[in-house]
GROMACS .gro file of C-alpha atoms in nm:
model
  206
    1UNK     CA    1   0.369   1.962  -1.066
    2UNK     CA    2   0.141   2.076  -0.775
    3UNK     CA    3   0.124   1.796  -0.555
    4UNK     CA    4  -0.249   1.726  -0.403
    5UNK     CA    5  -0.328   1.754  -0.049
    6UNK     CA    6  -0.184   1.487   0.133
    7UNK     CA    7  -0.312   1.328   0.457
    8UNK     CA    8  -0.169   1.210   0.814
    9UNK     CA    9  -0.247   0.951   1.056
   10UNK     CA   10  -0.366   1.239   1.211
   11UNK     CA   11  -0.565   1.478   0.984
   12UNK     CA   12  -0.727   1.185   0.774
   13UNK     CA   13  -1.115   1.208   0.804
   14UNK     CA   14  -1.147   0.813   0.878
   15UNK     CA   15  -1.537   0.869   0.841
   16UNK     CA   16  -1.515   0.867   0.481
   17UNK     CA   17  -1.535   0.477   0.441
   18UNK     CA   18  -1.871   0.464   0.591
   19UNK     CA   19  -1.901   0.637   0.206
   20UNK     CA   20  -1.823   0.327   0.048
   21UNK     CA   21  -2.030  -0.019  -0.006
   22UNK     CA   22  -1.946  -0.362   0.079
   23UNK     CA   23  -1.940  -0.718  -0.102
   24UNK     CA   24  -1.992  -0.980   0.061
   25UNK     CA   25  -1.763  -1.293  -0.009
   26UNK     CA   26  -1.964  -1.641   0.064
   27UNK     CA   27  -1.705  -1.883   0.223
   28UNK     CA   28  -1.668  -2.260   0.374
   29UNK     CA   29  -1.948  -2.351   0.598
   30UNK     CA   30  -2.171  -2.069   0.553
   31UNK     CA   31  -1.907  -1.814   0.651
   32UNK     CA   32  -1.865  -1.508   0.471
   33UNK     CA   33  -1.647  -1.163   0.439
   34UNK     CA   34  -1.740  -0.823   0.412
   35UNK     CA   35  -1.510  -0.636   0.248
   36UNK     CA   36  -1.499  -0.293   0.179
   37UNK     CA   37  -1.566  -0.178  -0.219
   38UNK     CA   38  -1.287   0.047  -0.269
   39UNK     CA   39  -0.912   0.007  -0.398
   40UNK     CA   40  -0.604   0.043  -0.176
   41UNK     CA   41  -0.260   0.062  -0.226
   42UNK     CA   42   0.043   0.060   0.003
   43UNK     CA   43   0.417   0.124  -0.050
   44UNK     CA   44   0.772   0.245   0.103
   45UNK     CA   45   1.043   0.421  -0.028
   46UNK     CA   46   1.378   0.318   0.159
   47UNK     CA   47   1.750   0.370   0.150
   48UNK     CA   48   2.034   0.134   0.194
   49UNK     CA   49   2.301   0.241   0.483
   50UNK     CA   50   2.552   0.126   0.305
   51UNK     CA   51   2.819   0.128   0.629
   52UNK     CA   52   2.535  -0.092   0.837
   53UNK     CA   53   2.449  -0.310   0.513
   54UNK     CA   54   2.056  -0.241   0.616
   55UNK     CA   55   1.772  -0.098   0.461
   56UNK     CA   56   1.535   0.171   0.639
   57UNK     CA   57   1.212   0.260   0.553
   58UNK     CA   58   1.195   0.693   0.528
   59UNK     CA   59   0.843   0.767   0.392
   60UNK     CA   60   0.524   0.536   0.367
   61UNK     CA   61   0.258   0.608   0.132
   62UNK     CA   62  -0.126   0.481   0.136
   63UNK     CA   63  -0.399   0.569  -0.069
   64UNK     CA   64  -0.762   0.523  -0.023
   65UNK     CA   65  -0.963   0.540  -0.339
   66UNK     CA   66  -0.849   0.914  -0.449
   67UNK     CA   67  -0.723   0.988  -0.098
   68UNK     CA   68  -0.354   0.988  -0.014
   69UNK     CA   69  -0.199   0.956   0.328
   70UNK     CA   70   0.197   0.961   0.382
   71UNK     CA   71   0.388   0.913   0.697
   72UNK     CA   72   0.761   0.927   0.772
   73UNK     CA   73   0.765   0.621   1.069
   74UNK     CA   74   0.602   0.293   1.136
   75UNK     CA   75   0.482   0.429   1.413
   76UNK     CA   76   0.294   0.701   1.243
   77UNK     CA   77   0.129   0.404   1.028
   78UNK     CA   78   0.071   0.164   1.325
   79UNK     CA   79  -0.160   0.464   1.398
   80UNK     CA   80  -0.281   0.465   1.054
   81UNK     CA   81  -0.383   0.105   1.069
   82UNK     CA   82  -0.556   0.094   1.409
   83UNK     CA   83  -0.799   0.393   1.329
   84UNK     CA   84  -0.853   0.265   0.994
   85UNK     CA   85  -0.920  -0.104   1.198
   86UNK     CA   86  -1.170   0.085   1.404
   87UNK     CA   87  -1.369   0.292   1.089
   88UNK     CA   88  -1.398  -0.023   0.898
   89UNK     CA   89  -1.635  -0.145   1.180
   90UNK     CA   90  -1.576  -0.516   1.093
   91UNK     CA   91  -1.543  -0.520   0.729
   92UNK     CA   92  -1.188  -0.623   0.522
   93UNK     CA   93  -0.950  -0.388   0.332
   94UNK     CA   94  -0.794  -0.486   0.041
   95UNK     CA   95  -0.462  -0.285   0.001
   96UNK     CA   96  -0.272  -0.410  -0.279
   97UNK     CA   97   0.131  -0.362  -0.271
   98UNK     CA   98   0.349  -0.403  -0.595
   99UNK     CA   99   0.586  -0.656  -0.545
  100UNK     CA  100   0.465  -0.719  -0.156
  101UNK     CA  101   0.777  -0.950  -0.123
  102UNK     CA  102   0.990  -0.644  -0.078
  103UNK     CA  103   0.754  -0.456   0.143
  104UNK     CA  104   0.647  -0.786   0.352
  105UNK     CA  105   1.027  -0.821   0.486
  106UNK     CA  106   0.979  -0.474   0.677
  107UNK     CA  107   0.607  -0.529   0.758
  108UNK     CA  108   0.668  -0.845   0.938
  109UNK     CA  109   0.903  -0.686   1.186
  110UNK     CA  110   0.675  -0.408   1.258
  111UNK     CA  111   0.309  -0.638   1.271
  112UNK     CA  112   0.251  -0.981   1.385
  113UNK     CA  113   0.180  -1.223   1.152
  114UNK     CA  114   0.079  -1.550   1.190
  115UNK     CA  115   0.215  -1.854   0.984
  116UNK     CA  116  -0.182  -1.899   0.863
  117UNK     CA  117  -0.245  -1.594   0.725
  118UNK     CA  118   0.047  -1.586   0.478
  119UNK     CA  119   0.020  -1.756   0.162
  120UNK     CA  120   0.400  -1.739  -0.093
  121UNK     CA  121   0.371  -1.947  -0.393
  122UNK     CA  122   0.720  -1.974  -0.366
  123UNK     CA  123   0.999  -1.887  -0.118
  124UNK     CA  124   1.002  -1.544  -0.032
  125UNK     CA  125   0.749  -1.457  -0.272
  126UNK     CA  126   0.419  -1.366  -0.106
  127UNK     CA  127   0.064  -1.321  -0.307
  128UNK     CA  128  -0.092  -1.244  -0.012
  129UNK     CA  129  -0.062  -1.185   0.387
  130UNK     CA  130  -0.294  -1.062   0.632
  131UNK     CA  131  -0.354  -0.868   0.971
  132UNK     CA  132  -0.672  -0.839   1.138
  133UNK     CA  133  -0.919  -0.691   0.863
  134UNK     CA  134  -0.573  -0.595   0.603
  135UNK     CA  135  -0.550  -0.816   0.350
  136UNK     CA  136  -0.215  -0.721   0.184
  137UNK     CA  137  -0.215  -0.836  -0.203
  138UNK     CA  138   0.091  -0.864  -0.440
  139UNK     CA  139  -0.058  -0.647  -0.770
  140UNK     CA  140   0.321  -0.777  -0.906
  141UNK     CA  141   0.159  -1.143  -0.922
  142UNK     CA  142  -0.153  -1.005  -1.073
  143UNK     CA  143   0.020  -0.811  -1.342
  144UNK     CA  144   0.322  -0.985  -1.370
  145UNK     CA  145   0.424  -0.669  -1.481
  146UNK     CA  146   0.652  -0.407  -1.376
  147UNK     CA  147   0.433  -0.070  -1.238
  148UNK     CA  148   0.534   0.152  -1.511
  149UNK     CA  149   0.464  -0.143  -1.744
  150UNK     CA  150   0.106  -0.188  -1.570
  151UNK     CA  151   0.062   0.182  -1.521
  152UNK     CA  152   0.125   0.285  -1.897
  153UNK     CA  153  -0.073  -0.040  -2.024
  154UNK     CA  154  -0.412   0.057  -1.799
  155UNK     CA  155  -0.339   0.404  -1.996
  156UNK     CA  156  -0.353   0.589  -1.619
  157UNK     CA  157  -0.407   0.917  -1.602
  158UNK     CA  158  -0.092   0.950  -1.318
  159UNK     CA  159   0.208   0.692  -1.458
  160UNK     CA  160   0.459   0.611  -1.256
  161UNK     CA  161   0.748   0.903  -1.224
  162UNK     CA  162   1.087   0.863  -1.332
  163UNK     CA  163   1.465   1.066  -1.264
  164UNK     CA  164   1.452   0.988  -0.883
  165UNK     CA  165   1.779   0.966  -0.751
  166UNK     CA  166   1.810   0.675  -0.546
  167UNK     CA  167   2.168   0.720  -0.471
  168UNK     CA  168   2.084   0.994  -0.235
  169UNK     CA  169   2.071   0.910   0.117
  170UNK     CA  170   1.762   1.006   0.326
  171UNK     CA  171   1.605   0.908   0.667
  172UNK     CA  172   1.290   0.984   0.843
  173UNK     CA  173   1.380   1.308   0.931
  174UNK     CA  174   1.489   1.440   0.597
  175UNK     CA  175   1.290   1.743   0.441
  176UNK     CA  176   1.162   1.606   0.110
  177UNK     CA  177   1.153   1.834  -0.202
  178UNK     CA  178   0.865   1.874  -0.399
  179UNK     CA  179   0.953   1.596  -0.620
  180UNK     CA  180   1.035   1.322  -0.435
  181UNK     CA  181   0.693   1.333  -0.272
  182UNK     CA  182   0.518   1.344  -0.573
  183UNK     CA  183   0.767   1.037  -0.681
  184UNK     CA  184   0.637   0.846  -0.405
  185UNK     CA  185   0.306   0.952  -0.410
  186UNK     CA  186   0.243   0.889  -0.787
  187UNK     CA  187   0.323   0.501  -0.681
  188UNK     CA  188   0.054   0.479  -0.529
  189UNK     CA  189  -0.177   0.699  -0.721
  190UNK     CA  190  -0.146   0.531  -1.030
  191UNK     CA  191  -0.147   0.108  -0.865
  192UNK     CA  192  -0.502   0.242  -0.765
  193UNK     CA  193  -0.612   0.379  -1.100
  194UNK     CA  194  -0.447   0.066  -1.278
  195UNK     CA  195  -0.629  -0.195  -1.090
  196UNK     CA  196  -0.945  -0.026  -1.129
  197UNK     CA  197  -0.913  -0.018  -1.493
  198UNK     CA  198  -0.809  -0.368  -1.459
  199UNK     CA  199  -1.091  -0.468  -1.283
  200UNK     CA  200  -1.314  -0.241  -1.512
  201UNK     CA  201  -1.172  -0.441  -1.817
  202UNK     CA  202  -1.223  -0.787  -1.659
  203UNK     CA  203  -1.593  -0.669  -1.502
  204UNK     CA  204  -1.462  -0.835  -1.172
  205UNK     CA  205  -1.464  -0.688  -0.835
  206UNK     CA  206  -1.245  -0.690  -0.535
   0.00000   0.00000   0.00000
């Protein structure tokens, strides 16, 4: 398959999301939160050092409406999220993350949350968390479905991928094939196109 064009911190045309509208969400005492109308997803793909016993994250993966982004450090997407901070010009993006649990251990090494701004309905398992003007969602809670379960059941155009070895050791350095960036990239494809559908079928919004 011929992947799509994929996008840097760098080469990403962050004037796009004056493109998209904004709702407004009323709050307590009159306050209220403008958040940007268009569906985001996040997610990693890692591999286990198995002589270390640790995790590492090689490639990250973000996609904006039909727009993908990929990076190989968390530097790269420290980038990512401060010019995307800076384009949103005061409004909130809604990225969701399947099964943010997983994700959230890494993110809160690399970003500094604060106690108040994470909600878990249980221990270690996080609906929600947020930085600045990211509001990280769990679309695992809201499905309670596995992706390719929630993928296949919205009907998406793009399911979720499957024959990726995970066996095979890579880092941020490794040359991906073909393949395994469409693997990761599909993730995040399809989470998009299945909560749209989702929120098509409910007629709710972000």
């Amino acid at each position: 398959m011929k992947l799509e064009r994929l996008y840097s911190a760098q080469t990403f045309d962050y004037n796009i999301l004056d493109g998209y509208g904004t709702l407004v969400k009323h709050g307590r005492n009159r306050l209220s939160k403008r958040i940007l109308d268009c569906v985001c997803a996040f997610d990693i793909e890692t591999t286990r050092l198995a002589d270390v016993e640790q995790s590492i994250m090689y490639i990250w993966q973000f996609q904006i409406d039909t727009y993908t982004i990929i990076g190989r450090t968390w530097d790269e997407f420290r980038l990512f999220l401060y010019k995307l901070r800076a384009a949103l010009k005061g409004r909130t993006m809604i990225i969701f993350v399947h099964n943010l649990s997983f994700e959230f251990q890494f993110l809160r090494g690399i970003l500094p949350f604060q106690p108040k701004d994470i909600f878990a309905v249980e221990r270690r398992k996080i609906l929600y968390a947020v930085y600045y003007c990211f509001e990280f969602r769990c679309s695992y809670l809201l499905s309670n479905m596995s992706l390719d379960l929630f993928t296949r059941k919205m009907q998406v155009e793009t399911p979720k991928i499957s024959g990726f070895d995970y066996t095979k050791i890579r880092y941020p350095w490794t040359e991906l094939t073909e393949f395994e960036l469409d693997y990761a990239t599909t993730d995040v494809k399809s989470l998009v196109s299945a909560v749209k559908k989702l929120l098509e079928i409910n007629n709710d919004t972000l």
